[in-house]
XYZ file of C-alpha atoms in Angstrom:
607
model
C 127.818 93.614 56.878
C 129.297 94.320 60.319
C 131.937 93.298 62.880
C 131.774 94.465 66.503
C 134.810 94.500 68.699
C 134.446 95.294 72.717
C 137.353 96.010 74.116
C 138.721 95.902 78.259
C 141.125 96.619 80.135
C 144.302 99.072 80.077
C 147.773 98.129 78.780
C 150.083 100.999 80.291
C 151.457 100.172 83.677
C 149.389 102.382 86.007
C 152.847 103.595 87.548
C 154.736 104.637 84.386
C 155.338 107.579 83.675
C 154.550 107.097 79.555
C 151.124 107.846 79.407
C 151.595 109.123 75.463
C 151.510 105.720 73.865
C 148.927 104.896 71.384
C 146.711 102.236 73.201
C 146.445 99.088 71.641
C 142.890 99.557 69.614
C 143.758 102.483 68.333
C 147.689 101.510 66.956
C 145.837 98.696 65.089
C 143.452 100.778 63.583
C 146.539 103.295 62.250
C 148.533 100.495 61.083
C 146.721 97.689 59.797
C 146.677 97.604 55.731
C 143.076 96.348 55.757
C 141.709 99.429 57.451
C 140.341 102.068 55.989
C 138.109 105.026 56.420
C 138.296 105.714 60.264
C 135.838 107.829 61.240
C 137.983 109.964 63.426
C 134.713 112.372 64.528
C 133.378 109.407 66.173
C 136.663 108.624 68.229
C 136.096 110.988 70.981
C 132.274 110.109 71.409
C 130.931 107.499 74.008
C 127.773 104.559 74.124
C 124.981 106.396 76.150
C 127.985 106.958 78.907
C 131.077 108.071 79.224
C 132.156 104.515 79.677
C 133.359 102.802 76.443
C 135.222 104.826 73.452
C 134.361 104.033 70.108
C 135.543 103.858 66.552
C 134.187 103.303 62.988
C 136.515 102.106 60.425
C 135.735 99.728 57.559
C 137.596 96.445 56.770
C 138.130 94.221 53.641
C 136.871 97.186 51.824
C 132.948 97.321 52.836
C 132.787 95.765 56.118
C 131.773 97.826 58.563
C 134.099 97.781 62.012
C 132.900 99.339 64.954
C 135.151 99.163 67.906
C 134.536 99.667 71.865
C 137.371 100.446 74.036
C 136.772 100.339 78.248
C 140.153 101.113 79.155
C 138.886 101.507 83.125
C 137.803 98.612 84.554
C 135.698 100.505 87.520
C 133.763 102.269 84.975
C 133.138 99.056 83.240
C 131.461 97.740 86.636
C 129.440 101.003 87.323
C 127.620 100.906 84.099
C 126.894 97.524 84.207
C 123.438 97.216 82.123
C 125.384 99.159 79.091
C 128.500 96.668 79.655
C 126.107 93.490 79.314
C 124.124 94.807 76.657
C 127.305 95.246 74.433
C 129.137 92.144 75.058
C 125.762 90.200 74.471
C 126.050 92.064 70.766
C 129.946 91.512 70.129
C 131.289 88.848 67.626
C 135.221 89.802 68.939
C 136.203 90.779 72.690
C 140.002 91.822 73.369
C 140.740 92.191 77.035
C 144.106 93.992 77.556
C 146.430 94.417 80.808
C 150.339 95.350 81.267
C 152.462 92.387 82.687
C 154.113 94.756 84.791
C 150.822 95.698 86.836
C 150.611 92.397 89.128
C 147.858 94.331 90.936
C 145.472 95.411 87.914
C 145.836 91.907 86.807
C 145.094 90.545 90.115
C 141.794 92.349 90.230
C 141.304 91.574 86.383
C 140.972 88.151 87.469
C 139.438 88.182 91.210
C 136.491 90.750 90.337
C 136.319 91.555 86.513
C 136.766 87.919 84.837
C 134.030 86.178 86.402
C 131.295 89.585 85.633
C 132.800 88.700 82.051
C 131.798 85.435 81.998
C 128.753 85.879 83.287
C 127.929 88.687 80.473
C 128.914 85.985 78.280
C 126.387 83.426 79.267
C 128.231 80.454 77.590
C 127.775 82.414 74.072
C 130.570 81.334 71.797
C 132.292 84.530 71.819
C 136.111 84.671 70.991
C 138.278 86.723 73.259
C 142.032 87.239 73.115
C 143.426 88.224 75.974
C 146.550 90.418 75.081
C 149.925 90.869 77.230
C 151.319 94.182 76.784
C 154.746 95.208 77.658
C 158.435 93.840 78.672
C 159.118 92.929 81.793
C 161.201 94.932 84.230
C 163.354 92.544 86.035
C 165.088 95.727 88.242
C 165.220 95.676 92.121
C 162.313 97.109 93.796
C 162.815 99.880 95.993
C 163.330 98.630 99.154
C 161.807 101.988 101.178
C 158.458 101.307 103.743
C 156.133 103.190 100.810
C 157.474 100.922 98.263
C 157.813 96.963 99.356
C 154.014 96.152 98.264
C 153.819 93.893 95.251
C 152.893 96.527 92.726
C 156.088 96.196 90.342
C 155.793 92.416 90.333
C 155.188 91.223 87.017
C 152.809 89.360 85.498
C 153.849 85.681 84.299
C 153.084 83.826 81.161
C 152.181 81.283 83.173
C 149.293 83.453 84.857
C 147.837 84.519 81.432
C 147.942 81.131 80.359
C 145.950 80.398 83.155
C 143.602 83.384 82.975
C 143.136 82.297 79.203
C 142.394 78.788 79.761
C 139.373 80.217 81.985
C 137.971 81.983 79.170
C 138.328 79.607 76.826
C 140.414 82.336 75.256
C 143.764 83.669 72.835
C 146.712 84.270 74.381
C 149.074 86.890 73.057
C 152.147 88.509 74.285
C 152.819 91.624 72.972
C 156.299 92.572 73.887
C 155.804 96.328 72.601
C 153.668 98.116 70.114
C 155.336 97.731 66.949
C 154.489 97.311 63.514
C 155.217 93.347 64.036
C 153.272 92.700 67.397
C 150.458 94.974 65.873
C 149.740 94.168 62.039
C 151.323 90.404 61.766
C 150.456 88.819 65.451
C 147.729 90.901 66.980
C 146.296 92.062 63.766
C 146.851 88.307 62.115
C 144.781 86.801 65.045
C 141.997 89.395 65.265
C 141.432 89.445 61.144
C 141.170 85.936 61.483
C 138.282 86.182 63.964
C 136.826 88.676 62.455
C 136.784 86.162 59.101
C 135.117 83.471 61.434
C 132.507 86.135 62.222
C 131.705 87.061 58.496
C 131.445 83.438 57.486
C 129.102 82.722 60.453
C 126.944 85.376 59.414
C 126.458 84.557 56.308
C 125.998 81.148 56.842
C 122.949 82.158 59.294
C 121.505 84.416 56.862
C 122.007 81.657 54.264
C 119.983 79.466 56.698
C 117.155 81.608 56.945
C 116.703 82.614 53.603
C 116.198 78.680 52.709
C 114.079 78.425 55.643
C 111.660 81.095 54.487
C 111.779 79.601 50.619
C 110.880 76.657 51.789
C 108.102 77.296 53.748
C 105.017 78.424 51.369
C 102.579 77.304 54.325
C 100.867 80.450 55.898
C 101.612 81.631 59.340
C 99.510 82.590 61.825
C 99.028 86.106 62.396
C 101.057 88.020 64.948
C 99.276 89.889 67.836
C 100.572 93.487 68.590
C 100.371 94.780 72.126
C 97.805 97.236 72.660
C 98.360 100.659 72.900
C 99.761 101.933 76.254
C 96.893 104.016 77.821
C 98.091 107.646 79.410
C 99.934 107.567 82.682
C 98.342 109.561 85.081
C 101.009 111.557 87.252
C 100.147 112.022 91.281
C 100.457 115.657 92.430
C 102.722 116.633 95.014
C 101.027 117.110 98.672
C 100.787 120.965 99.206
C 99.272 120.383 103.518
C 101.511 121.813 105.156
C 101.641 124.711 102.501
C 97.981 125.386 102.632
C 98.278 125.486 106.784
C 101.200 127.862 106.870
C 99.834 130.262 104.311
C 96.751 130.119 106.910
C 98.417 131.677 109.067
C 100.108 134.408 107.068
C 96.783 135.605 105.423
C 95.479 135.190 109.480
C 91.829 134.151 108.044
C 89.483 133.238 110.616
C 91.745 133.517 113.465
C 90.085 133.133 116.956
C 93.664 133.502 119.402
C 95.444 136.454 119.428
C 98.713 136.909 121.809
C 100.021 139.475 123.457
C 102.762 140.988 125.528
C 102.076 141.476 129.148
C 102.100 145.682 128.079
C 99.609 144.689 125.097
C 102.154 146.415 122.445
C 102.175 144.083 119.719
C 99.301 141.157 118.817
C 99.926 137.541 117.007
C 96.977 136.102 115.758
C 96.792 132.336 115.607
C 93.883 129.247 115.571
C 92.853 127.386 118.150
C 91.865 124.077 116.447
C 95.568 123.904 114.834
C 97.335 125.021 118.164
C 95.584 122.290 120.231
C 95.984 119.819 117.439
C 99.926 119.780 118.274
C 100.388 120.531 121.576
C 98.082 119.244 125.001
C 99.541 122.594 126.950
C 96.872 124.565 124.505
C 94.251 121.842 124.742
C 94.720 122.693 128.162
C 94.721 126.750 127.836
C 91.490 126.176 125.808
C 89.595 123.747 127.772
C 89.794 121.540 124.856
C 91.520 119.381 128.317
C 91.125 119.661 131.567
C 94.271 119.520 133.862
C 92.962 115.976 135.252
C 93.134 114.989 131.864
C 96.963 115.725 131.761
C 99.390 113.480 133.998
C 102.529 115.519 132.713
C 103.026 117.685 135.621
C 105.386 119.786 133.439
C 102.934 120.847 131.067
C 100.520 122.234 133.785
C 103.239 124.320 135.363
C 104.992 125.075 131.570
C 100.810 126.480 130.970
C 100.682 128.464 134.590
C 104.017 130.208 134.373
C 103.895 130.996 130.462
C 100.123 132.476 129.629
C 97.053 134.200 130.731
C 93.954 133.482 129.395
C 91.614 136.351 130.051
C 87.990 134.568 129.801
C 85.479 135.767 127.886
C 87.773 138.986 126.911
C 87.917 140.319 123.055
C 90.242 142.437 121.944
C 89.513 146.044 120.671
C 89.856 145.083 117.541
C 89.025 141.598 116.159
C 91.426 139.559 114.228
C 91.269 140.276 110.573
C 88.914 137.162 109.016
C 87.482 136.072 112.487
C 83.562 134.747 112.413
C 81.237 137.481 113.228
C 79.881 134.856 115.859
C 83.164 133.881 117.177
C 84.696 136.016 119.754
C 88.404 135.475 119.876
C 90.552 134.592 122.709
C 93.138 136.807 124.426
C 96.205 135.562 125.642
C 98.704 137.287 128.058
C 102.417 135.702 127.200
C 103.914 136.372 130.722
C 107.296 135.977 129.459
C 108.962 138.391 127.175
C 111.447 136.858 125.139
C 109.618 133.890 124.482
C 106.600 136.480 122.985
C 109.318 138.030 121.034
C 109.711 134.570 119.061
C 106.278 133.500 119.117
C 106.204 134.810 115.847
C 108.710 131.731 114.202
C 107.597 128.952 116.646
C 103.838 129.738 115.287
C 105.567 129.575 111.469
C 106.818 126.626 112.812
C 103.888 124.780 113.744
C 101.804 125.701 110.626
C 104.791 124.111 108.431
C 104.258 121.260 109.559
C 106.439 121.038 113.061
C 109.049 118.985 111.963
C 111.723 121.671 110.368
C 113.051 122.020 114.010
C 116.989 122.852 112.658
C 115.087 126.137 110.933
C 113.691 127.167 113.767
C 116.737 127.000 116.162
C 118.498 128.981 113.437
C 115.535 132.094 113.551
C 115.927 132.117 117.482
C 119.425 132.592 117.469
C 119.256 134.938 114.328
C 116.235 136.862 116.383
C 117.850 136.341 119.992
C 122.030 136.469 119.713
C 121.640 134.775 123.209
C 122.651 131.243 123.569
C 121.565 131.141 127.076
C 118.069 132.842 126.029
C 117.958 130.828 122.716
C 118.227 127.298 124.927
C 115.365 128.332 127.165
C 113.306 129.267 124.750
C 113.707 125.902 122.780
C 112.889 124.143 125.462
C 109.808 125.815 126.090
C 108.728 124.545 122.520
C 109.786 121.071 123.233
C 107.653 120.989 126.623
C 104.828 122.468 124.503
C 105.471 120.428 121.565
C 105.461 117.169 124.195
C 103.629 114.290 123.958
C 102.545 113.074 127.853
C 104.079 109.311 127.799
C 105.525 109.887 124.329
C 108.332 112.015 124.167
C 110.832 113.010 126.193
C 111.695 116.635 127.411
C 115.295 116.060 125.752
C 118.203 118.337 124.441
C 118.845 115.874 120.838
C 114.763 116.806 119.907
C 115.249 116.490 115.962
C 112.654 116.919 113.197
C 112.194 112.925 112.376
C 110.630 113.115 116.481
C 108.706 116.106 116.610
C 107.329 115.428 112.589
C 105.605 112.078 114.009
C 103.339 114.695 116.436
C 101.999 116.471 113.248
C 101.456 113.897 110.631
C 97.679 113.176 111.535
C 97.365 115.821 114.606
C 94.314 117.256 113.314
C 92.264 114.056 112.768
C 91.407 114.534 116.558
C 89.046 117.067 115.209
C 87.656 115.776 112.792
C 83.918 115.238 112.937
C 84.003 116.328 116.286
C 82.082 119.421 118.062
C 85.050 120.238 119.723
C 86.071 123.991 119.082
C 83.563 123.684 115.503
C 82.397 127.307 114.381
C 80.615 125.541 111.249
C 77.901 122.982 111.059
C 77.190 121.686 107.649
C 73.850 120.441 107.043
C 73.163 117.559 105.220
C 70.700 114.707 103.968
C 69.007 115.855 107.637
C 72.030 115.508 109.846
C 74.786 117.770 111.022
C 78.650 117.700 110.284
C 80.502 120.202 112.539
C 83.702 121.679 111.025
C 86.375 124.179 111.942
C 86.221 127.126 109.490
C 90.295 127.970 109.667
C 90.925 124.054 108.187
C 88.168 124.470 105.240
C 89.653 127.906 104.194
C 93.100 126.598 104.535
C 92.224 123.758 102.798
C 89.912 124.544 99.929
C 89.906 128.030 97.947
C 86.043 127.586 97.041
C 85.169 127.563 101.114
C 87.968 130.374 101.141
C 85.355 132.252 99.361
C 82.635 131.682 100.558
C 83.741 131.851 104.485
C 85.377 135.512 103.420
C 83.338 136.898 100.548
C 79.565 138.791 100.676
C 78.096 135.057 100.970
C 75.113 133.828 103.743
C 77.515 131.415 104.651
C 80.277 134.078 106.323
C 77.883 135.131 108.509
C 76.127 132.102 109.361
C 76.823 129.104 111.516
C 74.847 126.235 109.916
C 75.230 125.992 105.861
C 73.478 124.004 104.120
C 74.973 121.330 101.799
C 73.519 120.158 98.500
C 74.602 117.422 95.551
C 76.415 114.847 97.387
C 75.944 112.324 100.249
C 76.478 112.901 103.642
C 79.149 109.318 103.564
C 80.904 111.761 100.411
C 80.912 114.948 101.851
C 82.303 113.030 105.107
C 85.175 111.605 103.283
C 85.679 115.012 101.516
C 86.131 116.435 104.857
C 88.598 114.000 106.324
C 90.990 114.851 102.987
C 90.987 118.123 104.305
C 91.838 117.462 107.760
C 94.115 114.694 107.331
C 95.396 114.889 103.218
C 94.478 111.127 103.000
C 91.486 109.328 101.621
C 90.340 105.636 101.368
C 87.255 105.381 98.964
C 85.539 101.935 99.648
C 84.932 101.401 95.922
C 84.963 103.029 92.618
C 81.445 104.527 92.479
C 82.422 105.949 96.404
C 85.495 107.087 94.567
C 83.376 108.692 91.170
C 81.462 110.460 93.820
C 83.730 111.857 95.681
C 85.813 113.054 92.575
C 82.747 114.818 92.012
C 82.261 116.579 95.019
C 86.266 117.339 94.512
C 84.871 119.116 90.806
C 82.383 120.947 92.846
C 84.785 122.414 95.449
C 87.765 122.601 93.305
C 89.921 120.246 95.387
C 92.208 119.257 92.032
C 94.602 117.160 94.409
C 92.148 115.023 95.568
C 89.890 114.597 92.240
C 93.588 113.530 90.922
C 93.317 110.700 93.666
C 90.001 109.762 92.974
C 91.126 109.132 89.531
C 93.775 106.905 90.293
C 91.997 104.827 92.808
C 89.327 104.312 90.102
C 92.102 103.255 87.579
C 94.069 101.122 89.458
C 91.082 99.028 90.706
C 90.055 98.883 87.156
C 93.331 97.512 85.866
C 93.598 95.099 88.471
C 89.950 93.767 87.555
C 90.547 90.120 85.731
C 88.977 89.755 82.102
C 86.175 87.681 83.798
C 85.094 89.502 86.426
C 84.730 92.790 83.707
C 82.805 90.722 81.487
C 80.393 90.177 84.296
C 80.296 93.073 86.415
C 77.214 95.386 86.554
C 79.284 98.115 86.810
C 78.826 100.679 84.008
C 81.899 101.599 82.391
C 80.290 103.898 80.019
C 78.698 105.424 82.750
C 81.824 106.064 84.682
C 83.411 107.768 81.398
C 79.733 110.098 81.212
C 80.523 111.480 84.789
C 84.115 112.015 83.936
C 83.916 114.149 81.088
C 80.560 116.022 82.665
C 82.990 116.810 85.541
C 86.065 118.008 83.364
C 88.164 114.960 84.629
C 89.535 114.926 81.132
C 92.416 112.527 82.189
C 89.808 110.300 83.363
C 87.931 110.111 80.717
C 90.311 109.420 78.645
C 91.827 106.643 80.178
C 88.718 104.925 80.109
C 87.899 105.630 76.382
C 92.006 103.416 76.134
C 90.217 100.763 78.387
C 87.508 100.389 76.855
C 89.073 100.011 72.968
C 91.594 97.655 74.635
C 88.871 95.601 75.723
C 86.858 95.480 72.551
C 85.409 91.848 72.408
C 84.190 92.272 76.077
C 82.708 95.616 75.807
C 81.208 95.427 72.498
C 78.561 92.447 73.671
C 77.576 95.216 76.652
C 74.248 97.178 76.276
C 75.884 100.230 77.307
C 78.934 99.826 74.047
C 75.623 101.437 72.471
C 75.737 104.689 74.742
C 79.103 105.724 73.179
C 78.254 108.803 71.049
C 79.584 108.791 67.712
C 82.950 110.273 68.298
C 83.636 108.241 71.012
C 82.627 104.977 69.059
C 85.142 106.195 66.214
C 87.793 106.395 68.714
C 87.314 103.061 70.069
C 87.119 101.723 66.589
C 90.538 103.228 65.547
C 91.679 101.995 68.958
C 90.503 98.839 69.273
C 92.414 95.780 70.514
C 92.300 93.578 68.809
C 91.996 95.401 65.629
C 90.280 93.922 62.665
C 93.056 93.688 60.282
C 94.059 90.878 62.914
C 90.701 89.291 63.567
C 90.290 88.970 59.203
C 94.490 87.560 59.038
C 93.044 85.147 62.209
C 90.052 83.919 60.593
C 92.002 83.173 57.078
C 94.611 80.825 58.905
C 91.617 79.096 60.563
C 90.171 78.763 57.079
C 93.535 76.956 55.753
C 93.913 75.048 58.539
C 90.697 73.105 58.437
C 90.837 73.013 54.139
C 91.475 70.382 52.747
C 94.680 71.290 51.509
C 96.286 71.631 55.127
C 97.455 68.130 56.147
C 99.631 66.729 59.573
C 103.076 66.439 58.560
C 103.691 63.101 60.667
C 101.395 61.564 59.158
């Protein structure tokens, strides 16, 4: 047997200077002859927060007491779910405040009663409500910093009141003595605690006729089914994959230069012009009739040089055999000198624009220099009819250029080096996204492969509609299957290329259309579940597979009557048997009550 006590509120005044008194709680549980055995380990500790103290003590010899003490309101109203869940299992609650804090008590009753009251939901709950101190009756200090109301005291009138609201004890406890503590406060709270104990047993009493009297049997209880695994999504890694592009400068087809040729930055076209119309421009991606921004065309003129059909000595490291790259004369000098960051820049993304205004300056130490060169990137950067040439350019702006920049290319002959071949027609790619992108075209793009030297590659396994969407993932890091076999097929040609982000999509597409699928609709569907499992675990999609191993034991009755239920090898049939929902225990436990309901000896009760 048990009695729990919350406890609110604090009963110091908030301005004294006697912050060493026992609080109220705890001189009870010192002084009252009935306690015993107080766990003092347990004093210090806190309930899942640092929000209520509690104690363990035992009363009336073996009745368990446990105690929580809020003594700060705020804290009380910050962990609100913990506050509920504890008044909603108290039999006692005390709620304490000092008559000589008018504005605690004010509070108490504006904010902190009515959250009480709704905690206790009209349960029959006793509360005392407990007055603590003597009132001061000096003169205030009449000083500006002092003639607020906070050394007005609290009236019995007001508690009165307050209690009434409650449906509550009143007590006044003029100081914490062995009187006020053992024979009023401790006489009133015993005797609750009594109430409780008798209440208790009276239920329990209750209940134990109930079930003696009741021979009849019950029908069986239906567990939940298992929960089936959670599949986690992985984090995007886009903007990753592009800037680590450009650091391993794989297939690069731009390289800058200085107007005295000293130094070389290699870069990608299909990335450049994907951000910015000045390089659509400098690559005839655009032509200048094409571009209304009369900015950009004379930003373009006065900044490079393209010199046509010109290779350097030296191709870039990872460049197509086939591809000549561009060379391009940066006429000015200090902007070449941080074309190194504003290219980092654009391959993370474009939108960490604070980062790169910090390398300038670092690179620079010119605030007049550092300005101009800024707002070269912003005219570069610009949109024509979008955005502004302005001095407050912030990531948020400049991000909303990049998110789905390279979609433009996508599908599109436009600067392709790579034409896949498939099902007799042609996709045309851009090699620096697909090695970027996907570590098995990595390889074979860079590695002693026909495919690094060749410009059409044949394509094998999969649709051209899959190997299409499989594409657009890796330009854009978003995918849309149409359904869940679009989706199975594309998680396979995600196996075959290693893409684990995107076979992790698949298989939560394919899930959550599943789980949304009503009972009905599964029953009738001609889609093979079994099937869909086969594939999974032939493609190591392990967390696929066994998800659908859960689904299909927690849909027993439905998948049983299938054809395919007899595709299941035998391992898998033994772990939808242990699994099943429902399991048989309950289906034998339902068919008995059926049994004695319709026997003879089962009769209506009205009649």
């Amino acid at each position: 047997r048990s009695v729990n006590i919350v406890a609110f509120g604090n009963e110091r005044d908030g301005f004294s200077e006697d912050n060493q008194q026992p609080s109220l709680i705890w001189s009870y549980l010192g002084r009252s002859a009935l306690i015993s055995q107080i766990d003092s380990s347990l004093s210090a500790s806190h309930f899942g927060s640092p929000v209520f103290t509690e104690y363990q003590a035992c009363v009336f010899g073996n009745v368990r007491l446990v105690v929580h003490d809020c003594p700060v309101w705020d804290i009380f109203a910050s962990d609100w779910y913990t506050s509920c869940r504890l008044i909603g299992g108290a039999d006692i609650i005390v709620i304490k405040y000092s008559v000589n804090d008018k504005t605690s008590f004010q509070e108490l009753k504006d904010s902190y009663v009515p959250m009480v009251k709704k905690a206790l939901n009209h349960c029959s709950v006793p509360v005392i409500i407990s007055a603590i101190g003597a009132r001061k009756n000096a003169v205030p200090c009449t000083c500006p910093l002092c003639t607020s109301d906070r050394r007005s005291c609290v009236t019995t009138s007001e508690g009165v009141q307050l209690a009434k609201e409650l449906g509550a004890t009143y007590l006044e406890l003029h100081t914490l003595n062995d009187f006020y503590i053992q024979k009023y406060f401790g006489g009133v709270l015993e005797y609750f605690m009594i109430q409780s104990l008798n209440q208790k047993s009276s239920e329990k009493l209750k209940k134990r006729k109930k079930v003696q009297k009741g021979h009849r049997v019950q029908p069986p209880q239906l567990e939940q089914p298992e929960k089936m695994p959670i599949l986690k999504g992985e984090a995007s890694h886009y903007n990753r994959d592009l800037h680590n592009l450009l650091c391993g400068c794989q297939c690069a087809d731009v390289a800058f230069y200085p107007e005295d040729l000293s130094t070389v930055v290699e870069a990608h076209k299909v990335i450049l012009c994907s951000v910015s119309p000045l390089f659509m421009l400098l690559f005839g991606v655009k032509s200048p009739t094409d571009i209304p921004d009369a900015s950009i065309l004379q930003m373009a003129q006065s900044l490079f040089t393209v010199e046509a059909g010109a290779a350097s000595a030296t191709a870039p490291h990872g460049a197509p055999p086939c591809v000549l790259p561009v060379r391009v004369v940066v006429k000015d000098s200090v902007f070449c000198s941080s074309l190194p960051d504003i290219l980092h820049f654009i391959y993370s993304g474009a939108f960490q624009w604070e980062r790169l205004e910090e390398d300038v300056k670092k690179k620079l130490r010119d605030a007049e220099k550092t300005e101009q060169v800024l707002e070269k990137v912003k005219c570069i950067l610009k949109t024509p009819g979008k955005l502004n040439l302005v001095k407050d350019c912030r990531s948020h702006q400049i991000k909303q250029l990049y998110n789905t920049s390279l979609r433009l290319f996508f599908n599109t002959p436009i600067l392709a080096d790579v034409i896949f071949k498939i099902q007799g027609a042609t996709v045309p790619a851009h090699r620096a996204v697909l090695v970027a992108r996907c570590e098995v075209m990595a390889a074979m793009f860079n590695g002693n492969y026909l495919e690094a030297n060749s410009a059409l590659v044949p394509v094998y396994g999969v649709s051209k509609d899959t190997f299409l969407s499989f594409l657009e993932y890796l330009y854009t890091d978003s995918c849309c299957p149409a359904s869940i076999l679009q989706a199975m097929s594309l998680l396979i040609c995600a196996e075959m290329y290693q893409v684990m982000r995107l076979q992790h999509i698949c298989e939560l597409y394919i899930i959550t259309q599943l789980q949304s699928m009503p009972s009905r609709e599964l029953a009738s569907t001609s889609l093979s579940i079994v099937s869909l499992l086969k594939k999974a675990k032939f493609h190591n999609s392990d967390c696929l597979s066994t998800w659908l191993l859960h689904f299909i034991a927690t849909n027993y009755l439905i998948f049983s009557q299938k054809p395919e239920f007899q595709e299941l090898s035998v391992e898998e049939r033994n772990f939808v048997e242990m699994h099943r929902w429902p399991s048989n225990l309950y289906l034998k436990q339902l068919a008995d009550y059926r049994n004695y309901i319709h026997s003879q000896k089962c009769h209506c009760t009205v009649m």
